Amino acid sequence: MTCPKTAVLLGNWLVIPPMLQSPHRQTNKQFITNRVNMIQIKNLTKTFGLNPVLRGVNLHVQPGEFVTLVGPNGAGKSTLMRIVATLLQPGNGEVRIGGWPLPQYAHKVRRHIGLVSHHALLYGDLTAMENLMFFARLYQLPDAKERVLAALKQVGLFARQRDPVSTFSRGMVQRLTIARATLHEPDVLLFDEPYTGLDQDAARLLDNLLQQEMENGRTILMITHDLVHGLDLSDRVVILNRGKIVYEVRRGEVSPGEFLEIYREQTRTKQSKVRV
C-alpha cells in the first residue's frame, strides 16, 4: 500500500498525513518551544449550537507528566481531548501543544501526537502488519519494518502479525491501536477510555505499556471512568464537570476513599454510578 499524500477517510474519521518540512521525527528539543508546559490550555470554550460544552477550561500539563481527566458523562472530556488532538477546532481561548498554538500549527503538532480513542482507526481487512506498515509510511518513518515488528512484540501481537484485524478480539484490537498510536514515538499520548472492554490480561498489559511510556518521558493525557485506577496510575487527576475543571489533585495527596468522596461532592454523582 502506498502512502497517501492527501487526507484519508477511515470509517467516519479523517486521517490527515502529518507532513512536516523534514520527513523524520523531530526531537523533543526541536519540537518544544515552551519548556514549562507541553499542553497549555487557557480559558478554553467550545459551543455546539446553543449548547456550551467547555466553559473556560484552564489546564497545563508539563513535559513527561501523566494527567488523568475524569468526570461524569457530558462533562466535556472527549470534546477537550479532540481539541488537543487537533481533530476539533477550539472556540475561544488558547490551546498550545509544545508551545505551538492551535489550530494555526495543527499540521506541525500532529506528528508529535498519538491518539487512542473509541475509534481504532484500523483497516479490518488488512493484517496487523499491513496496518502498522500503512501508518509507518504515512509518517515516513525510517526502518519502518523493524519498527513495526518491534511495536508488535511490545503489545504481544507478534505471533498474529499476518492475521486480519477483523479476526481480533476487542482486547487485541486495542493493543494494536496502542501500537499504531506509539509507532512514531510521539511526544504526547492521548488516551480516551483505553480500558473499555478489556479483560484483565489486556488491562494489565496496558498498565505496563503506560508505565513504559512514562519512563520514556512521554506526556500522557488520559480519560477514564475508573477513578481509583486513574489516581493510582497518573501524576495528577483532574475532575471536569459541566465544562469546567472543578478539582485537581496529585497522586499521594489524598487516599482513594477520600478522592471518591471528593468526586461525588464535586460532580453530585450517585454512588451507584461510580466505578471503584
XYZ file of C-alpha atoms in Angstrom:
276
model
C 0.000 0.000 0.000
C 1.431 3.372 -0.953
C 1.388 6.323 1.404
C -1.341 8.854 0.566
C -0.428 12.498 0.126
C -3.920 13.711 0.961
C -6.383 13.089 3.783
C -7.636 9.505 4.125
C -11.208 8.638 5.151
C -11.007 5.749 7.624
C -14.538 4.859 8.672
C -16.070 8.086 9.920
C -12.689 9.628 10.745
C -10.405 11.714 8.588
C -6.756 10.707 8.907
C -4.524 13.597 7.886
C -0.915 12.868 6.881
C 1.192 14.813 9.420
C 3.713 16.126 6.910
C 6.410 18.432 8.210
C 9.375 20.081 6.493
C 11.524 17.096 7.469
C 10.286 13.542 6.806
C 11.899 12.302 10.005
C 10.677 12.726 13.540
C 11.909 15.871 15.258
C 13.348 15.545 18.719
C 11.655 16.848 21.834
C 14.147 19.702 21.944
C 13.291 20.790 18.416
C 9.543 20.486 18.928
C 9.026 22.144 22.305
C 9.087 25.937 22.317
C 7.619 26.145 25.839
C 9.886 24.406 28.360
C 7.312 24.569 31.164
C 4.158 23.159 29.570
C 3.706 20.538 26.849
C -0.063 21.102 26.878
C -1.255 24.604 27.706
C -4.961 25.472 27.735
C -6.225 28.897 28.801
C -9.859 29.984 29.129
C -10.969 27.438 26.512
C -14.606 27.466 25.458
C -16.470 25.330 22.935
C -20.121 25.562 21.970
C -22.200 23.302 19.738
C -25.199 25.279 18.575
C -26.625 26.821 21.727
C -25.041 24.193 23.976
C -21.857 25.285 25.810
C -19.697 22.172 26.268
C -16.468 23.745 27.544
C -16.770 26.847 29.697
C -13.414 28.424 30.450
C -11.101 25.413 30.867
C -7.584 26.082 32.166
C -5.167 23.149 32.130
C -1.383 22.911 31.997
C 0.494 19.624 31.553
C 4.270 19.584 31.922
C 6.584 17.582 29.628
C 6.687 13.985 30.852
C 3.674 14.390 33.142
C 0.800 11.875 33.227
C -2.570 13.557 33.829
C -5.880 11.696 34.092
C -9.120 13.501 33.293
C -12.291 12.238 34.973
C -15.873 13.423 35.155
C -19.474 12.375 34.507
C -20.883 11.755 31.049
C -21.415 15.019 29.210
C -18.775 16.888 31.215
C -16.817 17.763 28.053
C -13.904 15.346 28.434
C -13.945 13.888 24.908
C -14.505 17.331 23.377
C -11.430 18.604 25.197
C -9.442 15.563 24.056
C -10.471 16.043 20.425
C -9.348 19.674 20.534
C -5.948 18.712 21.954
C -5.684 16.001 19.265
C -6.277 18.682 16.555
C -9.450 16.874 15.438
C -11.729 19.704 16.536
C -11.136 23.435 16.412
C -11.280 25.316 19.712
C -13.855 28.034 20.236
C -12.467 30.933 22.230
C -9.395 30.751 24.411
C -5.901 29.435 23.819
C -4.573 25.918 23.198
C -0.859 25.219 22.709
C 0.940 21.906 22.245
C 4.680 22.118 22.776
C 4.248 25.876 22.641
C 2.616 25.776 19.192
C -0.840 27.428 19.049
C -3.846 25.549 17.675
C -5.364 25.453 15.159
C -2.728 27.570 13.364
C 0.053 24.978 13.743
C -2.036 21.803 13.791
C -0.030 20.479 10.824
C 3.188 20.731 12.860
C 1.685 19.282 16.032
C 0.056 16.164 14.536
C 3.286 14.247 14.039
C 4.002 14.572 17.739
C 0.643 13.229 18.951
C -0.531 9.632 19.356
C -4.256 9.055 19.916
C -6.093 6.024 21.303
C -9.840 6.615 21.250
C -13.128 4.748 20.836
C -12.269 4.515 17.122
C -9.387 2.135 16.423
C -8.509 3.766 13.062
C -7.510 0.379 11.672
C -8.455 -1.457 8.481
C -10.271 -4.685 9.336
C -9.420 -6.395 6.047
C -5.682 -5.776 6.456
C -3.354 -7.762 8.699
C -1.811 -6.298 11.834
C 1.494 -5.939 9.974
C -0.132 -4.251 6.976
C -1.994 -1.787 9.181
C 1.132 -0.677 11.002
C 3.149 -0.530 7.771
C 0.480 1.779 6.330
C 0.871 4.183 9.242
C 4.665 3.875 9.199
C 4.649 5.042 5.578
C 2.113 7.739 6.415
C 4.584 9.099 8.966
C 7.514 8.461 6.604
C 9.383 6.523 9.283
C 12.873 5.223 8.572
C 13.427 1.487 9.167
C 9.662 1.042 9.000
C 9.567 -2.766 9.034
C 11.910 -3.078 12.009
C 9.903 -0.535 13.982
C 6.628 -2.247 13.132
C 7.920 -5.642 14.250
C 9.219 -4.121 17.489
C 5.834 -2.483 18.114
C 4.016 -5.782 17.536
C 6.310 -7.518 20.022
C 5.733 -4.778 22.583
C 1.956 -5.241 22.517
C 2.109 -9.038 22.372
C 0.846 -9.422 18.799
C 3.995 -10.575 17.027
C 2.575 -14.079 16.521
C -0.604 -12.616 14.991
C 1.099 -10.173 12.633
C -0.258 -11.870 9.489
C -3.847 -12.245 10.725
C -6.593 -9.852 9.541
C -7.657 -7.350 12.174
C -11.276 -8.397 11.599
C -10.440 -11.678 13.392
C -9.108 -9.922 16.510
C -10.843 -9.681 19.880
C -11.624 -6.297 21.432
C -8.502 -6.510 23.585
C -6.286 -7.372 20.623
C -7.685 -4.501 18.569
C -6.970 -2.151 21.466
C -3.404 -3.433 21.729
C -2.865 -2.889 18.005
C -4.384 0.582 18.343
C -1.804 1.389 21.007
C 0.954 0.108 18.717
C -0.392 2.361 15.962
C -0.512 5.371 18.299
C 3.033 4.902 19.619
C 4.708 3.733 16.401
C 6.105 7.178 15.521
C 7.330 7.810 19.089
C 5.124 10.855 19.714
C 5.871 13.374 22.440
C 2.208 13.448 23.537
C -0.043 10.409 24.038
C -3.810 10.858 24.320
C -5.976 8.020 25.669
C -9.782 8.278 25.629
C -11.193 5.424 27.761
C -8.462 2.943 26.733
C -9.581 0.296 29.246
C -13.138 -0.002 27.945
C -13.930 -3.617 27.037
C -10.537 -5.030 28.052
C -10.175 -8.248 30.021
C -7.803 -8.437 32.999
C -4.827 -9.641 30.964
C -5.239 -6.903 28.352
C -5.720 -4.271 31.066
C -2.557 -5.433 32.805
C -0.650 -5.201 29.529
C -1.957 -1.657 29.025
C -0.794 -0.750 32.547
C 2.694 -1.965 31.655
C 2.693 -0.084 28.348
C 1.647 3.138 30.067
C 4.422 2.668 32.606
C 6.940 2.177 29.794
C 5.764 5.319 28.032
C 6.068 7.276 31.284
C 9.636 6.018 31.680
C 10.304 7.100 28.084
C 9.329 10.647 29.030
C 6.051 10.829 27.121
C 3.457 13.383 28.131
C 0.190 11.492 28.705
C -3.383 12.760 28.960
C -5.938 10.031 29.681
C -9.712 9.956 30.142
C -11.171 7.188 32.285
C -14.244 6.398 34.378
C -12.155 4.175 36.662
C -11.404 6.781 39.327
C -9.151 4.786 41.650
C -7.153 3.307 38.774
C -6.626 6.762 37.291
C -5.454 8.089 40.655
C -3.062 5.156 41.045
C -1.531 5.413 37.558
C -1.065 9.111 36.943
C 0.853 12.010 38.444
C -2.268 14.157 38.686
C -6.027 13.696 38.383
C -8.314 16.492 37.161
C -12.108 16.483 37.606
C -14.127 18.092 34.820
C -17.816 18.810 35.397
C -20.241 20.775 33.235
C -17.425 22.070 31.045
C -15.216 23.343 33.867
C -12.319 21.982 35.898
C -13.657 21.809 39.441
C -10.863 19.968 41.263
C -7.383 18.540 40.775
C -5.045 16.573 42.990
C -1.623 14.952 42.775
C -1.078 11.274 43.446
C -0.472 10.626 47.122
C -2.152 13.797 48.353
C -5.431 12.006 49.119
C -6.406 8.377 49.672
C -8.598 6.553 47.129
C -11.526 6.715 49.551
C -11.074 10.448 50.073
C -10.874 11.017 46.338
C -14.119 9.119 45.719
C -15.874 11.318 48.277
C -14.423 14.452 46.680
C -15.526 13.256 43.252
C -19.081 12.626 44.430
C -19.208 16.038 46.053
C -17.795 17.864 43.030
C -19.978 16.102 40.460
C -23.016 15.246 42.591
C -22.829 11.720 41.156
C -24.684 8.938 42.905
C -22.504 6.235 44.410
C -24.015 3.548 42.191
C -22.696 5.296 39.096
C -19.087 5.499 40.258
C -16.737 2.655 39.341
C -14.329 1.761 42.132
